[in-house]
Amino acid sequence: AGISTTVLTIFTAVFASDNNFWLMIIVKLIQGAVTSFIPPGLNSITQGIVGAVGMTEQVAVNEMMNHLGTAIIVLTGSLIAFALYPGIGVLFVVSPLACLGF
């Protein structure tokens, strides 16, 4: 599922244009369907490693790390964008504030 999602994302980036709008919709529908297999797979692997007893705590840790990673990526992207485009820097204040929970 991960490889398929990556390939479909690259396909979207390469072929995105105004002329093939419906192709992009179909590709995104397929990508969404493929991506839906990732959480059950991750939970199956987690339960196989920690067992049923430790499942609840481990899922909580997994979700916390997922959110932390997302916040770090958003913050890093915002800082890079702010450095590259200082003229529109006010737009990039929103992302770090969202990371802080405001």
PDB file of N, CA and C in Angstrom:
ATOM      1  N   ALA A   1       0.822  -1.185   0.000  1.00  0.00           N
ATOM      2  CA  ALA A   1       0.000   0.000   0.000  1.00  0.00           C
ATOM      3  C   ALA A   1       0.865   1.247   0.000  1.00  0.00           C
ATOM      4  N   GLY A   2       1.949   1.231   0.733  1.00  0.00           N
ATOM      5  CA  GLY A   2       2.828   2.392   0.804  1.00  0.00           C
ATOM      6  C   GLY A   2       3.480   2.696  -0.528  1.00  0.00           C
ATOM      7  N   ILE A   3       3.929   1.658  -1.226  1.00  0.00           N
ATOM      8  CA  ILE A   3       4.560   1.853  -2.538  1.00  0.00           C
ATOM      9  C   ILE A   3       3.532   2.356  -3.539  1.00  0.00           C
ATOM     10  N   SER A   4       2.341   1.778  -3.523  1.00  0.00           N
ATOM     11  CA  SER A   4       1.285   2.217  -4.445  1.00  0.00           C
ATOM     12  C   SER A   4       0.913   3.670  -4.215  1.00  0.00           C
ATOM     13  N   THR A   5       0.801   4.068  -2.953  1.00  0.00           N
ATOM     14  CA  THR A   5       0.467   5.453  -2.635  1.00  0.00           C
ATOM     15  C   THR A   5       1.563   6.393  -3.124  1.00  0.00           C
ATOM     16  N   THR A   6       2.806   6.002  -2.938  1.00  0.00           N
ATOM     17  CA  THR A   6       3.927   6.830  -3.399  1.00  0.00           C
ATOM     18  C   THR A   6       3.933   6.960  -4.912  1.00  0.00           C
ATOM     19  N   VAL A   7       3.715   5.857  -5.610  1.00  0.00           N
ATOM     20  CA  VAL A   7       3.684   5.890  -7.075  1.00  0.00           C
ATOM     21  C   VAL A   7       2.546   6.770  -7.569  1.00  0.00           C
ATOM     22  N   LEU A   8       1.382   6.662  -6.961  1.00  0.00           N
ATOM     23  CA  LEU A   8       0.239   7.485  -7.377  1.00  0.00           C
ATOM     24  C   LEU A   8       0.474   8.965  -7.069  1.00  0.00           C
ATOM     25  N   THR A   9       1.172   9.271  -5.980  1.00  0.00           N
ATOM     26  CA  THR A   9       1.503  10.661  -5.674  1.00  0.00           C
ATOM     27  C   THR A   9       2.457  11.228  -6.711  1.00  0.00           C
ATOM     28  N   ILE A  10       3.465  10.469  -7.074  1.00  0.00           N
ATOM     29  CA  ILE A  10       4.407  10.911  -8.118  1.00  0.00           C
ATOM     30  C   ILE A  10       3.688  11.073  -9.439  1.00  0.00           C
ATOM     31  N   PHE A  11       2.799  10.142  -9.773  1.00  0.00           N
ATOM     32  CA  PHE A  11       2.009  10.229 -11.003  1.00  0.00           C
ATOM     33  C   PHE A  11       1.199  11.525 -11.025  1.00  0.00           C
ATOM     34  N   THR A  12       0.589  11.861  -9.894  1.00  0.00           N
ATOM     35  CA  THR A  12      -0.200  13.090  -9.800  1.00  0.00           C
ATOM     36  C   THR A  12       0.679  14.317 -10.027  1.00  0.00           C
ATOM     37  N   ALA A  13       1.849  14.337  -9.404  1.00  0.00           N
ATOM     38  CA  ALA A  13       2.743  15.488  -9.548  1.00  0.00           C
ATOM     39  C   ALA A  13       3.237  15.649 -10.981  1.00  0.00           C
ATOM     40  N   VAL A  14       3.475  14.544 -11.663  1.00  0.00           N
ATOM     41  CA  VAL A  14       4.003  14.611 -13.025  1.00  0.00           C
ATOM     42  C   VAL A  14       2.925  14.992 -14.034  1.00  0.00           C
ATOM     43  N   PHE A  15       1.731  14.468 -13.891  1.00  0.00           N
ATOM     44  CA  PHE A  15       0.706  14.634 -14.916  1.00  0.00           C
ATOM     45  C   PHE A  15      -0.406  15.627 -14.567  1.00  0.00           C
ATOM     46  N   ALA A  16      -0.271  16.351 -13.472  1.00  0.00           N
ATOM     47  CA  ALA A  16      -1.316  17.299 -13.080  1.00  0.00           C
ATOM     48  C   ALA A  16      -1.340  18.502 -14.030  1.00  0.00           C
ATOM     49  N   SER A  17      -2.508  18.770 -14.568  1.00  0.00           N
ATOM     50  CA  SER A  17      -2.728  19.960 -15.402  1.00  0.00           C
ATOM     51  C   SER A  17      -4.230  20.179 -15.519  1.00  0.00           C
ATOM     52  N   ASP A  18      -4.595  21.302 -16.123  1.00  0.00           N
ATOM     53  CA  ASP A  18      -6.016  21.608 -16.292  1.00  0.00           C
ATOM     54  C   ASP A  18      -6.690  20.674 -17.293  1.00  0.00           C
ATOM     55  N   ASN A  19      -5.923  20.096 -18.183  1.00  0.00           N
ATOM     56  CA  ASN A  19      -6.491  19.271 -19.255  1.00  0.00           C
ATOM     57  C   ASN A  19      -6.940  17.889 -18.794  1.00  0.00           C
ATOM     58  N   ASN A  20      -6.395  17.386 -17.721  1.00  0.00           N
ATOM     59  CA  ASN A  20      -6.739  16.027 -17.285  1.00  0.00           C
ATOM     60  C   ASN A  20      -7.296  16.015 -15.857  1.00  0.00           C
ATOM     61  N   PHE A  21      -8.240  16.904 -15.618  1.00  0.00           N
ATOM     62  CA  PHE A  21      -8.870  17.025 -14.303  1.00  0.00           C
ATOM     63  C   PHE A  21      -9.518  15.716 -13.871  1.00  0.00           C
ATOM     64  N   TRP A  22     -10.250  15.067 -14.758  1.00  0.00           N
ATOM     65  CA  TRP A  22     -10.964  13.830 -14.391  1.00  0.00           C
ATOM     66  C   TRP A  22     -10.001  12.681 -14.142  1.00  0.00           C
ATOM     67  N   LEU A  23      -8.884  12.667 -14.845  1.00  0.00           N
ATOM     68  CA  LEU A  23      -7.865  11.648 -14.580  1.00  0.00           C
ATOM     69  C   LEU A  23      -7.322  11.821 -13.161  1.00  0.00           C
ATOM     70  N   MET A  24      -7.097  13.062 -12.767  1.00  0.00           N
ATOM     71  CA  MET A  24      -6.590  13.326 -11.414  1.00  0.00           C
ATOM     72  C   MET A  24      -7.611  12.911 -10.349  1.00  0.00           C
ATOM     73  N   ILE A  25      -8.876  13.134 -10.613  1.00  0.00           N
ATOM     74  CA  ILE A  25      -9.911  12.702  -9.661  1.00  0.00           C
ATOM     75  C   ILE A  25      -9.898  11.184  -9.524  1.00  0.00           C
ATOM     76  N   ILE A  26      -9.801  10.481 -10.637  1.00  0.00           N
ATOM     77  CA  ILE A  26      -9.767   9.011 -10.601  1.00  0.00           C
ATOM     78  C   ILE A  26      -8.516   8.515  -9.876  1.00  0.00           C
ATOM     79  N   VAL A  27      -7.366   9.134 -10.161  1.00  0.00           N
ATOM     80  CA  VAL A  27      -6.124   8.739  -9.493  1.00  0.00           C
ATOM     81  C   VAL A  27      -6.235   8.967  -7.988  1.00  0.00           C
ATOM     82  N   LYS A  28      -6.806  10.099  -7.576  1.00  0.00           N
ATOM     83  CA  LYS A  28      -6.953  10.373  -6.145  1.00  0.00           C
ATOM     84  C   LYS A  28      -7.944   9.425  -5.474  1.00  0.00           C
ATOM     85  N   LEU A  29      -8.984   9.021  -6.186  1.00  0.00           N
ATOM     86  CA  LEU A  29      -9.911   8.023  -5.633  1.00  0.00           C
ATOM     87  C   LEU A  29      -9.201   6.686  -5.410  1.00  0.00           C
ATOM     88  N   ILE A  30      -8.405   6.283  -6.388  1.00  0.00           N
ATOM     89  CA  ILE A  30      -7.639   5.038  -6.254  1.00  0.00           C
ATOM     90  C   ILE A  30      -6.636   5.157  -5.114  1.00  0.00           C
ATOM     91  N   GLN A  31      -5.967   6.309  -5.042  1.00  0.00           N
ATOM     92  CA  GLN A  31      -4.988   6.521  -3.978  1.00  0.00           C
ATOM     93  C   GLN A  31      -5.651   6.474  -2.602  1.00  0.00           C
ATOM     94  N   GLY A  32      -6.815   7.073  -2.476  1.00  0.00           N
ATOM     95  CA  GLY A  32      -7.529   7.025  -1.207  1.00  0.00           C
ATOM     96  C   GLY A  32      -7.922   5.607  -0.826  1.00  0.00           C
ATOM     97  N   ALA A  33      -8.360   4.823  -1.817  1.00  0.00           N
ATOM     98  CA  ALA A  33      -8.728   3.425  -1.546  1.00  0.00           C
ATOM     99  C   ALA A  33      -7.509   2.616  -1.107  1.00  0.00           C
ATOM    100  N   VAL A  34      -6.380   2.813  -1.779  1.00  0.00           N
ATOM    101  CA  VAL A  34      -5.157   2.086  -1.424  1.00  0.00           C
ATOM    102  C   VAL A  34      -4.663   2.512  -0.044  1.00  0.00           C
ATOM    103  N   THR A  35      -4.723   3.810   0.241  1.00  0.00           N
ATOM    104  CA  THR A  35      -4.255   4.334   1.519  1.00  0.00           C
ATOM    105  C   THR A  35      -5.089   3.804   2.692  1.00  0.00           C
ATOM    106  N   SER A  36      -6.328   3.443   2.436  1.00  0.00           N
ATOM    107  CA  SER A  36      -7.183   2.945   3.517  1.00  0.00           C
ATOM    108  C   SER A  36      -6.705   1.606   4.076  1.00  0.00           C
ATOM    109  N   PHE A  37      -5.795   0.946   3.386  1.00  0.00           N
ATOM    110  CA  PHE A  37      -5.264  -0.331   3.891  1.00  0.00           C
ATOM    111  C   PHE A  37      -4.124  -0.136   4.891  1.00  0.00           C
ATOM    112  N   ILE A  38      -3.569   1.069   4.986  1.00  0.00           N
ATOM    113  CA  ILE A  38      -2.408   1.286   5.847  1.00  0.00           C
ATOM    114  C   ILE A  38      -2.754   1.186   7.336  1.00  0.00           C
ATOM    115  N   PRO A  39      -3.785   1.889   7.864  1.00  0.00           N
ATOM    116  CA  PRO A  39      -4.048   1.780   9.318  1.00  0.00           C
ATOM    117  C   PRO A  39      -4.366   0.364   9.808  1.00  0.00           C
ATOM    118  N   PRO A  40      -5.189  -0.415   9.107  1.00  0.00           N
ATOM    119  CA  PRO A  40      -5.408  -1.784   9.603  1.00  0.00           C
ATOM    120  C   PRO A  40      -4.130  -2.624   9.591  1.00  0.00           C
ATOM    121  N   GLY A  41      -3.298  -2.404   8.584  1.00  0.00           N
ATOM    122  CA  GLY A  41      -2.026  -3.132   8.535  1.00  0.00           C
ATOM    123  C   GLY A  41      -1.111  -2.746   9.680  1.00  0.00           C
ATOM    124  N   LEU A  42      -1.042  -1.439   9.966  1.00  0.00           N
ATOM    125  CA  LEU A  42      -0.220  -0.961  11.072  1.00  0.00           C
ATOM    126  C   LEU A  42      -0.733  -1.510  12.405  1.00  0.00           C
ATOM    127  N   ASN A  43      -2.047  -1.509  12.586  1.00  0.00           N
ATOM    128  CA  ASN A  43      -2.615  -2.047  13.827  1.00  0.00           C
ATOM    129  C   ASN A  43      -2.395  -3.553  13.950  1.00  0.00           C
ATOM    130  N   SER A  44      -2.446  -4.269  12.838  1.00  0.00           N
ATOM    131  CA  SER A  44      -2.187  -5.716  12.883  1.00  0.00           C
ATOM    132  C   SER A  44      -0.752  -6.000  13.290  1.00  0.00           C
ATOM    133  N   ILE A  45       0.174  -5.248  12.723  1.00  0.00           N
ATOM    134  CA  ILE A  45       1.585  -5.425  13.089  1.00  0.00           C
ATOM    135  C   ILE A  45       1.795  -5.078  14.557  1.00  0.00           C
ATOM    136  N   THR A  46       1.176  -3.983  14.998  1.00  0.00           N
ATOM    137  CA  THR A  46       1.306  -3.562  16.396  1.00  0.00           C
ATOM    138  C   THR A  46       0.785  -4.630  17.340  1.00  0.00           C
ATOM    139  N   GLN A  47      -0.394  -5.168  17.038  1.00  0.00           N
ATOM    140  CA  GLN A  47      -0.956  -6.197  17.916  1.00  0.00           C
ATOM    141  C   GLN A  47      -0.109  -7.467  17.883  1.00  0.00           C
ATOM    142  N   GLY A  48       0.480  -7.759  16.745  1.00  0.00           N
ATOM    143  CA  GLY A  48       1.361  -8.916  16.677  1.00  0.00           C
ATOM    144  C   GLY A  48       2.608  -8.750  17.532  1.00  0.00           C
ATOM    145  N   ILE A  49       3.076  -7.527  17.672  1.00  0.00           N
ATOM    146  CA  ILE A  49       4.277  -7.275  18.461  1.00  0.00           C
ATOM    147  C   ILE A  49       3.970  -7.189  19.948  1.00  0.00           C
ATOM    148  N   VAL A  50       2.943  -6.411  20.335  1.00  0.00           N
ATOM    149  CA  VAL A  50       2.690  -6.165  21.765  1.00  0.00           C
ATOM    150  C   VAL A  50       1.607  -7.055  22.354  1.00  0.00           C
ATOM    151  N   GLY A  51       0.818  -7.716  21.522  1.00  0.00           N
ATOM    152  CA  GLY A  51      -0.263  -8.560  22.025  1.00  0.00           C
ATOM    153  C   GLY A  51      -1.493  -7.737  22.377  1.00  0.00           C
ATOM    154  N   ALA A  52      -2.546  -8.417  22.746  1.00  0.00           N
ATOM    155  CA  ALA A  52      -3.814  -7.752  23.040  1.00  0.00           C
ATOM    156  C   ALA A  52      -3.741  -6.907  24.311  1.00  0.00           C
ATOM    157  N   VAL A  53      -2.907  -7.309  25.256  1.00  0.00           N
ATOM    158  CA  VAL A  53      -2.830  -6.600  26.532  1.00  0.00           C
ATOM    159  C   VAL A  53      -2.233  -5.204  26.366  1.00  0.00           C
ATOM    160  N   GLY A  54      -1.181  -5.085  25.586  1.00  0.00           N
ATOM    161  CA  GLY A  54      -0.516  -3.794  25.428  1.00  0.00           C
ATOM    162  C   GLY A  54      -0.992  -2.988  24.241  1.00  0.00           C
ATOM    163  N   MET A  55      -2.035  -3.447  23.582  1.00  0.00           N
ATOM    164  CA  MET A  55      -2.485  -2.808  22.337  1.00  0.00           C
ATOM    165  C   MET A  55      -2.951  -1.369  22.548  1.00  0.00           C
ATOM    166  N   THR A  56      -3.764  -1.124  23.539  1.00  0.00           N
ATOM    167  CA  THR A  56      -4.328   0.213  23.748  1.00  0.00           C
ATOM    168  C   THR A  56      -3.230   1.238  23.991  1.00  0.00           C
ATOM    169  N   GLU A  57      -2.302   0.922  24.860  1.00  0.00           N
ATOM    170  CA  GLU A  57      -1.216   1.862  25.158  1.00  0.00           C
ATOM    171  C   GLU A  57      -0.326   2.090  23.942  1.00  0.00           C
ATOM    172  N   GLN A  58      -0.032   1.039  23.195  1.00  0.00           N
ATOM    173  CA  GLN A  58       0.847   1.176  22.037  1.00  0.00           C
ATOM    174  C   GLN A  58       0.185   1.971  20.921  1.00  0.00           C
ATOM    175  N   VAL A  59      -1.112   1.791  20.711  1.00  0.00           N
ATOM    176  CA  VAL A  59      -1.820   2.584  19.700  1.00  0.00           C
ATOM    177  C   VAL A  59      -1.798   4.060  20.085  1.00  0.00           C
ATOM    178  N   ALA A  60      -1.945   4.350  21.373  1.00  0.00           N
ATOM    179  CA  ALA A  60      -1.871   5.737  21.838  1.00  0.00           C
ATOM    180  C   ALA A  60      -0.493   6.326  21.564  1.00  0.00           C
ATOM    181  N   VAL A  61       0.548   5.563  21.817  1.00  0.00           N
ATOM    182  CA  VAL A  61       1.914   6.033  21.547  1.00  0.00           C
ATOM    183  C   VAL A  61       2.113   6.228  20.045  1.00  0.00           C
ATOM    184  N   ASN A  62       1.623   5.282  19.248  1.00  0.00           N
ATOM    185  CA  ASN A  62       1.745   5.402  17.786  1.00  0.00           C
ATOM    186  C   ASN A  62       1.066   6.670  17.281  1.00  0.00           C
ATOM    187  N   GLU A  63      -0.128   6.946  17.760  1.00  0.00           N
ATOM    188  CA  GLU A  63      -0.863   8.145  17.327  1.00  0.00           C
ATOM    189  C   GLU A  63      -0.160   9.419  17.783  1.00  0.00           C
ATOM    190  N   MET A  64       0.366   9.399  19.005  1.00  0.00           N
ATOM    191  CA  MET A  64       1.078  10.562  19.510  1.00  0.00           C
ATOM    192  C   MET A  64       2.307  10.848  18.645  1.00  0.00           C
ATOM    193  N   MET A  65       3.051   9.824  18.303  1.00  0.00           N
ATOM    194  CA  MET A  65       4.235  10.006  17.464  1.00  0.00           C
ATOM    195  C   MET A  65       3.854  10.450  16.055  1.00  0.00           C
ATOM    196  N   ASN A  66       2.735   9.961  15.556  1.00  0.00           N
ATOM    197  CA  ASN A  66       2.243  10.372  14.243  1.00  0.00           C
ATOM    198  C   ASN A  66       1.936  11.863  14.238  1.00  0.00           C
ATOM    199  N   HIS A  67       1.237  12.331  15.256  1.00  0.00           N
ATOM    200  CA  HIS A  67       0.902  13.751  15.350  1.00  0.00           C
ATOM    201  C   HIS A  67       2.147  14.611  15.564  1.00  0.00           C
ATOM    202  N   LEU A  68       3.084  14.122  16.360  1.00  0.00           N
ATOM    203  CA  LEU A  68       4.323  14.852  16.579  1.00  0.00           C
ATOM    204  C   LEU A  68       5.098  14.995  15.266  1.00  0.00           C
ATOM    205  N   GLY A  69       5.177  13.920  14.505  1.00  0.00           N
ATOM    206  CA  GLY A  69       5.858  13.969  13.211  1.00  0.00           C
ATOM    207  C   GLY A  69       5.201  14.941  12.260  1.00  0.00           C
ATOM    208  N   THR A  70       3.874  14.945  12.236  1.00  0.00           N
ATOM    209  CA  THR A  70       3.149  15.890  11.386  1.00  0.00           C
ATOM    210  C   THR A  70       3.435  17.324  11.800  1.00  0.00           C
ATOM    211  N   ALA A  71       3.421  17.595  13.094  1.00  0.00           N
ATOM    212  CA  ALA A  71       3.691  18.944  13.585  1.00  0.00           C
ATOM    213  C   ALA A  71       5.107  19.386  13.234  1.00  0.00           C
ATOM    214  N   ILE A  72       6.067  18.493  13.343  1.00  0.00           N
ATOM    215  CA  ILE A  72       7.456  18.836  13.008  1.00  0.00           C
ATOM    216  C   ILE A  72       7.593  19.129  11.522  1.00  0.00           C
ATOM    217  N   ILE A  73       6.939  18.343  10.679  1.00  0.00           N
ATOM    218  CA  ILE A  73       7.001  18.580   9.240  1.00  0.00           C
ATOM    219  C   ILE A  73       6.359  19.911   8.875  1.00  0.00           C
ATOM    220  N   VAL A  74       5.202  20.210   9.465  1.00  0.00           N
ATOM    221  CA  VAL A  74       4.522  21.481   9.188  1.00  0.00           C
ATOM    222  C   VAL A  74       5.382  22.654   9.652  1.00  0.00           C
ATOM    223  N   LEU A  75       5.953  22.550  10.832  1.00  0.00           N
ATOM    224  CA  LEU A  75       6.793  23.619  11.353  1.00  0.00           C
ATOM    225  C   LEU A  75       8.034  23.817  10.480  1.00  0.00           C
ATOM    226  N   THR A  76       8.674  22.735  10.081  1.00  0.00           N
ATOM    227  CA  THR A  76       9.854  22.827   9.226  1.00  0.00           C
ATOM    228  C   THR A  76       9.505  23.445   7.874  1.00  0.00           C
ATOM    229  N   GLY A  77       8.412  22.981   7.281  1.00  0.00           N
ATOM    230  CA  GLY A  77       7.987  23.552   6.001  1.00  0.00           C
ATOM    231  C   GLY A  77       7.665  25.023   6.107  1.00  0.00           C
ATOM    232  N   SER A  78       7.033  25.413   7.192  1.00  0.00           N
ATOM    233  CA  SER A  78       6.702  26.828   7.397  1.00  0.00           C
ATOM    234  C   SER A  78       7.956  27.675   7.553  1.00  0.00           C
ATOM    235  N   LEU A  79       8.922  27.184   8.307  1.00  0.00           N
ATOM    236  CA  LEU A  79      10.161  27.935   8.486  1.00  0.00           C
ATOM    237  C   LEU A  79      10.951  28.062   7.182  1.00  0.00           C
ATOM    238  N   ILE A  80      10.977  26.990   6.402  1.00  0.00           N
ATOM    239  CA  ILE A  80      11.656  27.049   5.101  1.00  0.00           C
ATOM    240  C   ILE A  80      10.943  28.023   4.176  1.00  0.00           C
ATOM    241  N   ALA A  81       9.625  27.946   4.134  1.00  0.00           N
ATOM    242  CA  ALA A  81       8.857  28.859   3.286  1.00  0.00           C
ATOM    243  C   ALA A  81       9.033  30.305   3.733  1.00  0.00           C
ATOM    244  N   PHE A  82       9.072  30.533   5.035  1.00  0.00           N
ATOM    245  CA  PHE A  82       9.271  31.886   5.556  1.00  0.00           C
ATOM    246  C   PHE A  82      10.644  32.419   5.156  1.00  0.00           C
ATOM    247  N   ALA A  83      11.655  31.537   5.196  1.00  0.00           N
ATOM    248  CA  ALA A  83      13.008  31.957   4.813  1.00  0.00           C
ATOM    249  C   ALA A  83      13.100  32.231   3.314  1.00  0.00           C
ATOM    250  N   LEU A  84      12.420  31.437   2.501  1.00  0.00           N
ATOM    251  CA  LEU A  84      12.497  31.604   1.043  1.00  0.00           C
ATOM    252  C   LEU A  84      11.633  32.747   0.525  1.00  0.00           C
ATOM    253  N   TYR A  85      10.508  33.004   1.197  1.00  0.00           N
ATOM    254  CA  TYR A  85       9.563  34.031   0.746  1.00  0.00           C
ATOM    255  C   TYR A  85       9.231  34.989   1.888  1.00  0.00           C
ATOM    256  N   PRO A  86      10.185  35.817   2.288  1.00  0.00           N
ATOM    257  CA  PRO A  86       9.930  36.691   3.441  1.00  0.00           C
ATOM    258  C   PRO A  86       8.881  37.771   3.171  1.00  0.00           C
ATOM    259  N   GLY A  87       8.604  38.080   1.911  1.00  0.00           N
ATOM    260  CA  GLY A  87       7.623  39.108   1.593  1.00  0.00           C
ATOM    261  C   GLY A  87       6.200  38.727   1.965  1.00  0.00           C
ATOM    262  N   ILE A  88       5.920  37.444   2.040  1.00  0.00           N
ATOM    263  CA  ILE A  88       4.577  36.989   2.404  1.00  0.00           C
ATOM    264  C   ILE A  88       4.632  36.176   3.698  1.00  0.00           C
ATOM    265  N   GLY A  89       5.538  36.578   4.572  1.00  0.00           N
ATOM    266  CA  GLY A  89       5.793  35.830   5.797  1.00  0.00           C
ATOM    267  C   GLY A  89       4.628  35.703   6.743  1.00  0.00           C
ATOM    268  N   VAL A  90       3.687  36.635   6.693  1.00  0.00           N
ATOM    269  CA  VAL A  90       2.548  36.574   7.607  1.00  0.00           C
ATOM    270  C   VAL A  90       1.734  35.305   7.377  1.00  0.00           C
ATOM    271  N   LEU A  91       1.703  34.834   6.134  1.00  0.00           N
ATOM    272  CA  LEU A  91       0.955  33.610   5.838  1.00  0.00           C
ATOM    273  C   LEU A  91       1.525  32.402   6.575  1.00  0.00           C
ATOM    274  N   PHE A  92       2.833  32.410   6.819  1.00  0.00           N
ATOM    275  CA  PHE A  92       3.477  31.253   7.414  1.00  0.00           C
ATOM    276  C   PHE A  92       3.481  31.287   8.933  1.00  0.00           C
ATOM    277  N   VAL A  93       2.843  32.272   9.514  1.00  0.00           N
ATOM    278  CA  VAL A  93       2.693  32.327  10.972  1.00  0.00           C
ATOM    279  C   VAL A  93       1.600  31.374  11.438  1.00  0.00           C
ATOM    280  N   VAL A  94       0.660  31.093  10.564  1.00  0.00           N
ATOM    281  CA  VAL A  94      -0.500  30.263  10.922  1.00  0.00           C
ATOM    282  C   VAL A  94      -0.073  28.836  11.267  1.00  0.00           C
ATOM    283  N   SER A  95       0.815  28.244  10.482  1.00  0.00           N
ATOM    284  CA  SER A  95       1.206  26.848  10.705  1.00  0.00           C
ATOM    285  C   SER A  95       1.893  26.625  12.045  1.00  0.00           C
ATOM    286  N   PRO A  96       2.884  27.436  12.421  1.00  0.00           N
ATOM    287  CA  PRO A  96       3.475  27.213  13.745  1.00  0.00           C
ATOM    288  C   PRO A  96       2.487  27.418  14.885  1.00  0.00           C
ATOM    289  N   LEU A  97       1.566  28.376  14.718  1.00  0.00           N
ATOM    290  CA  LEU A  97       0.550  28.566  15.751  1.00  0.00           C
ATOM    291  C   LEU A  97      -0.357  27.344  15.865  1.00  0.00           C
ATOM    292  N   ALA A  98      -0.665  26.738  14.718  1.00  0.00           N
ATOM    293  CA  ALA A  98      -1.478  25.521  14.735  1.00  0.00           C
ATOM    294  C   ALA A  98      -0.730  24.388  15.421  1.00  0.00           C
ATOM    295  N   CYS A  99       0.590  24.324  15.218  1.00  0.00           N
ATOM    296  CA  CYS A  99       1.398  23.294  15.883  1.00  0.00           C
ATOM    297  C   CYS A  99       1.396  23.466  17.403  1.00  0.00           C
ATOM    298  N   LEU A 100       1.308  24.743  17.840  1.00  0.00           N
ATOM    299  CA  LEU A 100       1.288  25.009  19.272  1.00  0.00           C
ATOM    300  C   LEU A 100      -0.084  24.790  19.898  1.00  0.00           C
ATOM    301  N   GLY A 101      -1.093  24.631  19.060  1.00  0.00           N
ATOM    302  CA  GLY A 101      -2.420  24.339  19.571  1.00  0.00           C
ATOM    303  C   GLY A 101      -3.330  25.538  19.709  1.00  0.00           C
ATOM    304  N   PHE A 102      -2.976  26.651  19.082  1.00  0.00           N
ATOM    305  CA  PHE A 102      -3.833  27.856  19.143  1.00  0.00           C
ATOM    306  C   PHE A 102      -4.906  27.820  18.101  1.00  0.00           C
TER     307      PHE A 102
END
